[in-house]
Coordinates of C-alpha atoms and ligand atoms in Angstrom, one line a residue:
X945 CA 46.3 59.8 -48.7
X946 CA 49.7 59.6 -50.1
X947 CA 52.3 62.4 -48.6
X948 CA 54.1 64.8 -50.2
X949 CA 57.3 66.7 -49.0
X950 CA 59.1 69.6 -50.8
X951 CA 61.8 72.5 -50.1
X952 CA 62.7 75.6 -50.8
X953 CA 65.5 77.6 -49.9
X954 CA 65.2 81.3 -48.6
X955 CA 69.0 82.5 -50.4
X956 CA 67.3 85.0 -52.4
X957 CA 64.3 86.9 -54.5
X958 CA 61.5 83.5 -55.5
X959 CA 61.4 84.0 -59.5
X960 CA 58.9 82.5 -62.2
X961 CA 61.5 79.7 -62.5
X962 CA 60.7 78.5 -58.6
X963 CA 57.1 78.9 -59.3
X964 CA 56.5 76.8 -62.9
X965 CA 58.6 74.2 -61.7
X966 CA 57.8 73.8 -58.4
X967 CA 55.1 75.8 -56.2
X968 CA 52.2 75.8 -59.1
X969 CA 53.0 71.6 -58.6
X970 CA 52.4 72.0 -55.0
X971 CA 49.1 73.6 -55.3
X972 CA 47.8 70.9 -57.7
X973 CA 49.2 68.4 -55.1
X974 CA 47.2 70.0 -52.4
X975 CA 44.1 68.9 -53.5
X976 CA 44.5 65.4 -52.9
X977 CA 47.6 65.1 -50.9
X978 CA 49.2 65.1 -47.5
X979 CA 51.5 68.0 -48.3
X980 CA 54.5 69.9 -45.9
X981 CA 56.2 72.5 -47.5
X982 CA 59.5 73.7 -46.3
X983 CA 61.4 76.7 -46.3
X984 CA 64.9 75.1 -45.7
X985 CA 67.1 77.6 -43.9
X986 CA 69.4 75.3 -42.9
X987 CA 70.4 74.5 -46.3
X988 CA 70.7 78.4 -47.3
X989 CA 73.8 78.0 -44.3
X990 CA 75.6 76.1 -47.0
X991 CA 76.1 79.4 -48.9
X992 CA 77.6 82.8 -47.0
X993 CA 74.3 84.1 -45.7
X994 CA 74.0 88.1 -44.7
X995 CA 72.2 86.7 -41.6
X996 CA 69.7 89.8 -41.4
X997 CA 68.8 89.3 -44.9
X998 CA 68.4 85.3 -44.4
X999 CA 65.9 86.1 -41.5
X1000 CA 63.8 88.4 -43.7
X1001 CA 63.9 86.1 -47.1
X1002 CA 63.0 83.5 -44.9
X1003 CA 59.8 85.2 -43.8
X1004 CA 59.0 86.5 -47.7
X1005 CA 59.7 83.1 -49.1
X1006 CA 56.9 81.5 -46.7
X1007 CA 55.2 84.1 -47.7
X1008 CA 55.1 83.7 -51.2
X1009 CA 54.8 79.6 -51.2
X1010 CA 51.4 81.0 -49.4
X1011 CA 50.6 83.4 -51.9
X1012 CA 51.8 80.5 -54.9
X1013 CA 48.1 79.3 -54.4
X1014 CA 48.8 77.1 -50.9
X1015 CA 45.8 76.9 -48.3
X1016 CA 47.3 76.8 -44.7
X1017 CA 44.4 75.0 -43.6
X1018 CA 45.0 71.7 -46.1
X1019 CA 48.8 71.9 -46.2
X1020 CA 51.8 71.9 -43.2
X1021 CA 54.2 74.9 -43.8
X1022 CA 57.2 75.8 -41.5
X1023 CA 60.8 76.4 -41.6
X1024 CA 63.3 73.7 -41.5
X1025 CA 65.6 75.0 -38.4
X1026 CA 62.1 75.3 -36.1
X1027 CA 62.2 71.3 -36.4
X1028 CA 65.5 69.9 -35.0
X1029 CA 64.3 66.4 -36.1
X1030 CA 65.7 67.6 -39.8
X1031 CA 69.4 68.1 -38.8
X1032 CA 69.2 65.1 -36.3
X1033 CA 68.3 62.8 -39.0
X1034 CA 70.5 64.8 -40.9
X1035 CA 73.4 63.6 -38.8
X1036 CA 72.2 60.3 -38.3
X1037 CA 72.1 59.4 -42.3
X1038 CA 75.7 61.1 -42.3
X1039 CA 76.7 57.7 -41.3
X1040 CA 75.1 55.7 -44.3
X1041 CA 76.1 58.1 -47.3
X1042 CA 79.3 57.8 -49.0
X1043 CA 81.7 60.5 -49.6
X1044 CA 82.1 59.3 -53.1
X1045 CA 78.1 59.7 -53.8
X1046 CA 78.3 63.4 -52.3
X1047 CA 81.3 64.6 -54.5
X1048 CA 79.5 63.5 -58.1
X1049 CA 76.4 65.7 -57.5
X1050 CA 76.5 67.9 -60.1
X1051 CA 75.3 70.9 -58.3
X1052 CA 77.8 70.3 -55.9
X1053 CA 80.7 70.4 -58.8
X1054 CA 78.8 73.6 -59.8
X1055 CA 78.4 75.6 -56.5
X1056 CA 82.1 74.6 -55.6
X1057 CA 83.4 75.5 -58.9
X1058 CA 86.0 78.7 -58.6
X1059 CA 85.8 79.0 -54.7
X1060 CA 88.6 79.1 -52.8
X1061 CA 87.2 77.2 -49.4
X1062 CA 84.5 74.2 -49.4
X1063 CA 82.2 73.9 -46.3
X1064 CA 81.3 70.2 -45.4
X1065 CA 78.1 72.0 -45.8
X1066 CA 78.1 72.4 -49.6
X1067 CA 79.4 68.7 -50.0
X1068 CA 76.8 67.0 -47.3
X1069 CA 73.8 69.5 -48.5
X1070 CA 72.4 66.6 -50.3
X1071 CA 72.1 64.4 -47.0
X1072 CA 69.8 66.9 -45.3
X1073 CA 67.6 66.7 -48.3
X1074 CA 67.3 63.2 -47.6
X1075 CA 66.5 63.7 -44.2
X1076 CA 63.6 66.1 -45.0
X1077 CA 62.3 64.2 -47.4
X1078 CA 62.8 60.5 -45.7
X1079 CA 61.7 62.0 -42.2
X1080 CA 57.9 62.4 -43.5
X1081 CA 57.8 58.8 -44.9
X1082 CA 56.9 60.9 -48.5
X1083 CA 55.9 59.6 -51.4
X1084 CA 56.1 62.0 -54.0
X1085 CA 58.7 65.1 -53.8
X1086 CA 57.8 68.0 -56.8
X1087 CA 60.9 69.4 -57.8
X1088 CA 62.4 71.3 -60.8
X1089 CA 64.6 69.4 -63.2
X1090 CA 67.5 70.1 -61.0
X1091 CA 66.8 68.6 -58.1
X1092 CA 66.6 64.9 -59.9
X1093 CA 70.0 64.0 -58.8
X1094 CA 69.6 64.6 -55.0
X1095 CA 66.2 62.8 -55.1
X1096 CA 68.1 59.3 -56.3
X1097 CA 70.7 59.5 -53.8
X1098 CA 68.0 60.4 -51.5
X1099 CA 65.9 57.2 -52.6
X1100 CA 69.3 55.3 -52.4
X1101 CA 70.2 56.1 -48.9
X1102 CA 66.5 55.1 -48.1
X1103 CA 67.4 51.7 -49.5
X1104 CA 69.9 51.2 -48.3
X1105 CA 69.1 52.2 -44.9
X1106 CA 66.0 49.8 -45.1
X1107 CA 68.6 47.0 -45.9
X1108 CA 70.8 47.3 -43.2
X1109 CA 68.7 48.3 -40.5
X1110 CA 65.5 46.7 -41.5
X1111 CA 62.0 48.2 -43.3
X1112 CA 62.3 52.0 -41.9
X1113 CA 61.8 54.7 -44.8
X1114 CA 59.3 55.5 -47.7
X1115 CA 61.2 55.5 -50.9
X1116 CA 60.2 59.0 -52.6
X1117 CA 59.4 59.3 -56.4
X1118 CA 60.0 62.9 -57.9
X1119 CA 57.5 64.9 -59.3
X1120 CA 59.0 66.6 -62.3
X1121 CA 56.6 68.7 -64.6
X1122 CA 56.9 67.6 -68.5
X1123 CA 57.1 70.9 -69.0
X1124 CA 58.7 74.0 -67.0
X1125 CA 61.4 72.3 -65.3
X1126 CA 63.6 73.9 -66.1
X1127 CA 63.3 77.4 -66.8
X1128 CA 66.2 79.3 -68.3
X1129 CA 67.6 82.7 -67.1
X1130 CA 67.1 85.6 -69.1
X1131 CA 70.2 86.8 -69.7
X1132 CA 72.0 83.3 -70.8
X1133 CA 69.2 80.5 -72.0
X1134 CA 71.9 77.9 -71.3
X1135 CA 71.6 78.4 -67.8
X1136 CA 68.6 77.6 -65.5
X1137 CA 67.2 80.5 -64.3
X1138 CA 68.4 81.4 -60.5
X1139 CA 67.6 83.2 -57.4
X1140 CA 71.0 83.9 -56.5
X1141 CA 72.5 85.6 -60.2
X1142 CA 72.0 88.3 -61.2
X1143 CA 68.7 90.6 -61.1
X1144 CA 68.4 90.7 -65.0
X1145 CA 68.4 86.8 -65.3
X1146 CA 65.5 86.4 -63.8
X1147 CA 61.6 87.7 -63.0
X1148 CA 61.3 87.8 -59.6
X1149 CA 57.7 86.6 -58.2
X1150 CA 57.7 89.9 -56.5
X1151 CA 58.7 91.9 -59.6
X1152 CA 56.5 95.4 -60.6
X1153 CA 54.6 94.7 -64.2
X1154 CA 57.3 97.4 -65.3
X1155 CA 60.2 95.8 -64.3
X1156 CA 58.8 92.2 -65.9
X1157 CA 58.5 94.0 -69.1
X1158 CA 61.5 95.8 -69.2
X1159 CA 63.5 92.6 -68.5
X1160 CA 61.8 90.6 -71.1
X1161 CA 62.7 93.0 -73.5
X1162 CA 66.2 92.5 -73.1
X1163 CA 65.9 89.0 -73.0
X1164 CA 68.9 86.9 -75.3
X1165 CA 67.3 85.1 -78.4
X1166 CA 68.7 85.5 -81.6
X1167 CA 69.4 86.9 -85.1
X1168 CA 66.3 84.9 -86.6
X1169 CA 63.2 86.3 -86.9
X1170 CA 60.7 83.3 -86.3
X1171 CA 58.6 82.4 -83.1
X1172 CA 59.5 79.2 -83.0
X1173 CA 60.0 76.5 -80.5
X1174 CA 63.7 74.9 -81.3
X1175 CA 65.5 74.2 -77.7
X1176 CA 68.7 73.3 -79.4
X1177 CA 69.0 76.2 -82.1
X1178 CA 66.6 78.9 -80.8
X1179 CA 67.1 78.5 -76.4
X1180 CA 66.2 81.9 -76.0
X1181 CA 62.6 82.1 -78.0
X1182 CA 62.0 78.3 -76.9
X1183 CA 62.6 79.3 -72.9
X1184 CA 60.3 82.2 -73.4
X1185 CA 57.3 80.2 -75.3
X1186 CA 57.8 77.7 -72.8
X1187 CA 57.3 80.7 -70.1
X1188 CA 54.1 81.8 -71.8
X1189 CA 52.7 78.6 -72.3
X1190 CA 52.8 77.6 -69.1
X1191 CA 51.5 81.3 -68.0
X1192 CA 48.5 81.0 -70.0
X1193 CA 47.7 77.1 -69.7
X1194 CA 48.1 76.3 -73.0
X1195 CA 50.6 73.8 -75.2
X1196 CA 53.6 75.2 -76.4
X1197 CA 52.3 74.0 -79.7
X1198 CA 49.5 76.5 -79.9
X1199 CA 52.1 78.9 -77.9
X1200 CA 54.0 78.8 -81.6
X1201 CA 50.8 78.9 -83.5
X1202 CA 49.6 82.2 -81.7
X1203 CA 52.8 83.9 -82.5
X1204 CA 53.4 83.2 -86.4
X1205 CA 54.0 85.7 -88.4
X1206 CA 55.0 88.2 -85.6
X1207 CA 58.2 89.7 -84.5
X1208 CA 60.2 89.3 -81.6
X1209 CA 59.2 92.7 -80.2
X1210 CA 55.5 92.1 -80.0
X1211 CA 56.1 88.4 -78.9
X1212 CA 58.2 90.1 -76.1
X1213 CA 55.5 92.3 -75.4
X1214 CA 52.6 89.1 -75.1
X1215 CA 54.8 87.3 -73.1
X1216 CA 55.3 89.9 -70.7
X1217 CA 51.5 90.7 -70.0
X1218 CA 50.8 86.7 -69.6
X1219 CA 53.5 87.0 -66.9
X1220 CA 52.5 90.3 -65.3
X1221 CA 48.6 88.3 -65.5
X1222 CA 50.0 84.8 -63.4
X1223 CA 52.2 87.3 -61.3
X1224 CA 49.2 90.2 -60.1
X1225 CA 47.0 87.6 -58.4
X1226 CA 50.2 86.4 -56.4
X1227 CA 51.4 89.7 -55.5
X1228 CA 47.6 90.7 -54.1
X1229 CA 47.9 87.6 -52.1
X1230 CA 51.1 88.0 -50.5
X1231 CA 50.6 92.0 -49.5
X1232 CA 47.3 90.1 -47.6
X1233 CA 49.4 87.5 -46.0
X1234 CA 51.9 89.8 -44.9
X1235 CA 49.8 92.9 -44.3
X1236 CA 47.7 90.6 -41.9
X1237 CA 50.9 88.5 -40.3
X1238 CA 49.6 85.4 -40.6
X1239 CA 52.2 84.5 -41.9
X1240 CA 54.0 83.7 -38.8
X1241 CA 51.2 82.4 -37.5
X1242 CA 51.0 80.0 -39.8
X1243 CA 54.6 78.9 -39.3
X1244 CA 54.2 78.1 -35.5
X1245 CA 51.6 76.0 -36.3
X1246 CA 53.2 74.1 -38.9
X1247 CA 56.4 73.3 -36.9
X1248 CA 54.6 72.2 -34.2
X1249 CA 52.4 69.6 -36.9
X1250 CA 56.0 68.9 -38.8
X1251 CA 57.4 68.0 -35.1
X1252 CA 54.7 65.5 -34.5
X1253 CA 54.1 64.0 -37.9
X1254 CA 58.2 63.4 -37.7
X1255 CA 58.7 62.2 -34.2
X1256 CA 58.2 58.5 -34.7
X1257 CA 60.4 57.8 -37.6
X1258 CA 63.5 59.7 -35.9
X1259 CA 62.8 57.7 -33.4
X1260 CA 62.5 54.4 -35.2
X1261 CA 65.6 55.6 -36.8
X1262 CA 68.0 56.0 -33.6
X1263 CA 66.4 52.8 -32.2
X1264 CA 68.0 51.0 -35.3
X1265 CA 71.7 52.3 -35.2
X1266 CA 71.7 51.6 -31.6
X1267 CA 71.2 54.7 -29.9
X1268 CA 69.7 54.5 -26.1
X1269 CA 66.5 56.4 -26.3
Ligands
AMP269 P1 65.6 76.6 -55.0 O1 65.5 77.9 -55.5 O2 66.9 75.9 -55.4 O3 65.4 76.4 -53.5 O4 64.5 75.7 -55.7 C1 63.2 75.5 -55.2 C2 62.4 74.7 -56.2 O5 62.3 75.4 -57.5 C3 63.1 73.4 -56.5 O6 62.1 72.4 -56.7 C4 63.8 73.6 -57.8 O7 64.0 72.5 -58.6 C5 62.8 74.6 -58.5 N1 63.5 75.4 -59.5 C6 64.5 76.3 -59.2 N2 64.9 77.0 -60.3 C7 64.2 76.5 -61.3 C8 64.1 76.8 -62.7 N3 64.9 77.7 -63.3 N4 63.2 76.1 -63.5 C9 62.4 75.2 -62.9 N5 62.4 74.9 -61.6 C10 63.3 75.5 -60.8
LIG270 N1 67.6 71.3 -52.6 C1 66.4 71.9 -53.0 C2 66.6 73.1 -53.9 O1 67.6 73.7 -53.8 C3 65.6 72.4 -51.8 C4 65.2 71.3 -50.9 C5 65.7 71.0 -49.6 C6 64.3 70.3 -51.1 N2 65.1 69.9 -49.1 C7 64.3 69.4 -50.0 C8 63.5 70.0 -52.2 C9 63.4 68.3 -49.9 C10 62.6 68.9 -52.1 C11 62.6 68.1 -51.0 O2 65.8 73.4 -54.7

């Protein structure tokens, strides 16, 4: 059974963007995969955290990957700071990554873009996502659109580590969706859609059905008047066809088709109860998950399964670069 790794990082409020790019892959993956599933706190460090607020996001997010669709009987959840073996490694790739690789990640450029101090943290982030992903000998690692450029430095440090230091890691492939990779925000359909903007640019997974439809309503289109799918000329309508589509299983083809004719308020409108519809089941499963706190439960268990799943390879690993184990 081939294995599959992913992250996601507990710096804020999960929105549809998380879930159609990522966590609706993970439970497809489920059904025929090895899967761990990782709430990466560690990398959240590479941001000022409120550390209260970290603690309890980290919790929500878990429970919310749960709630996504996730059985924690077929799939290994836990949090990435409960398994030392992920910074270890983390350290230990340190060694083989250039800094010259780091500095050209785009989202690196991004995040350190306007800030007056730059944590080694921000720069190196990228390593530690190698280490997750390379410490589970993964094959396949579902990610948004965004994530693409960490995953080939990721599969290049595996190479190159293999070279040097013989046959050790898994080189991952990404698992990008053809659709829904990248969601837009709300508020500005040139950028993706993000936990940590602001409220209005995004639908939180944990959003009321009111609050859903009042942000859709204010969503940016334009001064046209067709439902229409144009990503270059129309960002706005196209993001939110894109949004309902996906909600409702359906092409973005027939998306178009069931809109022609009508206006932007009543396509609002649809979009926002195909939303609230994917959204209601999720929310019922999380107030069970939490309400129950199995949550936690389920977290213990799956560090102590990551710890032993990833033992070997760290080990391989420091018995390569010459460590004394
Ligand atoms: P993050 O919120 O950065 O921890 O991302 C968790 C997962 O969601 C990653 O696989 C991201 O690529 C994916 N993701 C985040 N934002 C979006 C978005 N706007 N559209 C599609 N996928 C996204
Ligand atoms: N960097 C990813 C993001 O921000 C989260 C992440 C950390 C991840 N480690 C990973 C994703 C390993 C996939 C595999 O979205």
């Amino acid at each position: 059974m081939k294995r599959v790794f992913s992250g996601v990082q507990p710096s804020g409020n999960l929105t549809i963007g998380n879930y159609l790019g990522a966590l609706r892959q993970f439970t497809e993956l489920q059904q025929d995969h090895e899967c761990f599933f990782c709430v990466v706190d560690l990398h959240a460090l590479t941001l000022p955290q409120e550390p209260d607020t970290l603690r309890a996001k980290t919790l929500e997010v878990a429970g919310l990957i749960l709630a996504a669709g996730l059985d924690p009987k077929r799939i290994v959840l836990f949090v990435q700071s409960h398994v030392p073996a992920h910074a270890e490694l983390c350290w230990l790739l340190n060694g083989v990554t250039y800094t010259g690789e780091l500095s050209r990640m785009t989202q690196y450029k991004d995040k350190a873009k306007g800030r007056k101090v730059i944590t080694a943290g921000l720069l190196n982030y990228p390593i530690l996502m190698a280490a997750d992903i390379l410490l589970y000998r993964s094959d396949l690692v579902p990610v948004g659109a965004d994530q693409k450029q960490h995953l080939e430095l990721a599969r290049d440090i595996a190479i190159r580590f293999n070279n040097r230091f013989g046959n050790t890691f898994v080189v991952p492939e990404p698992f990008i969706p053809k659709v829904g990779a990248k969601i837009a925000a709300l508020d500005d359909p040139s950028k993706k859609m993000s936990k940590s903007d602001v409220a209005e640019s995004y639908i939180a997974l944990l959003d009321p059905p009111d609050v859903v439809a009042a942000k859709l309503g204010r969503a940016v289109t334009d001064s046209g008047r067709e439902v229409r799918y144009d990503a270059k000329e129309k960002p706005g309508v196209s993001n939110l066809l894109t949004i309902y589509a996906l909600c409702r299983g359906m092409s973005v083809k027939k998306a178009e088709a069931d809109f022609a004719g009508l206006g932007y308020a009543v396509f609002k409108k649809t979009v926002a109860e195909a939303v609230n519809e994917t959204l209601r089941p999720i929310q019922t499963r999380y107030r069970e998950f939490t309400s129950s706190g199995a949550v936690r439960q389920v977290l213990v268990e799956g560090a102590g399964r990551a710890a032993e799943a990833s033992s070997l390879v760290l080990r391989q690993v420091k018995e390569k670069m010459g460590l004394l184990v």
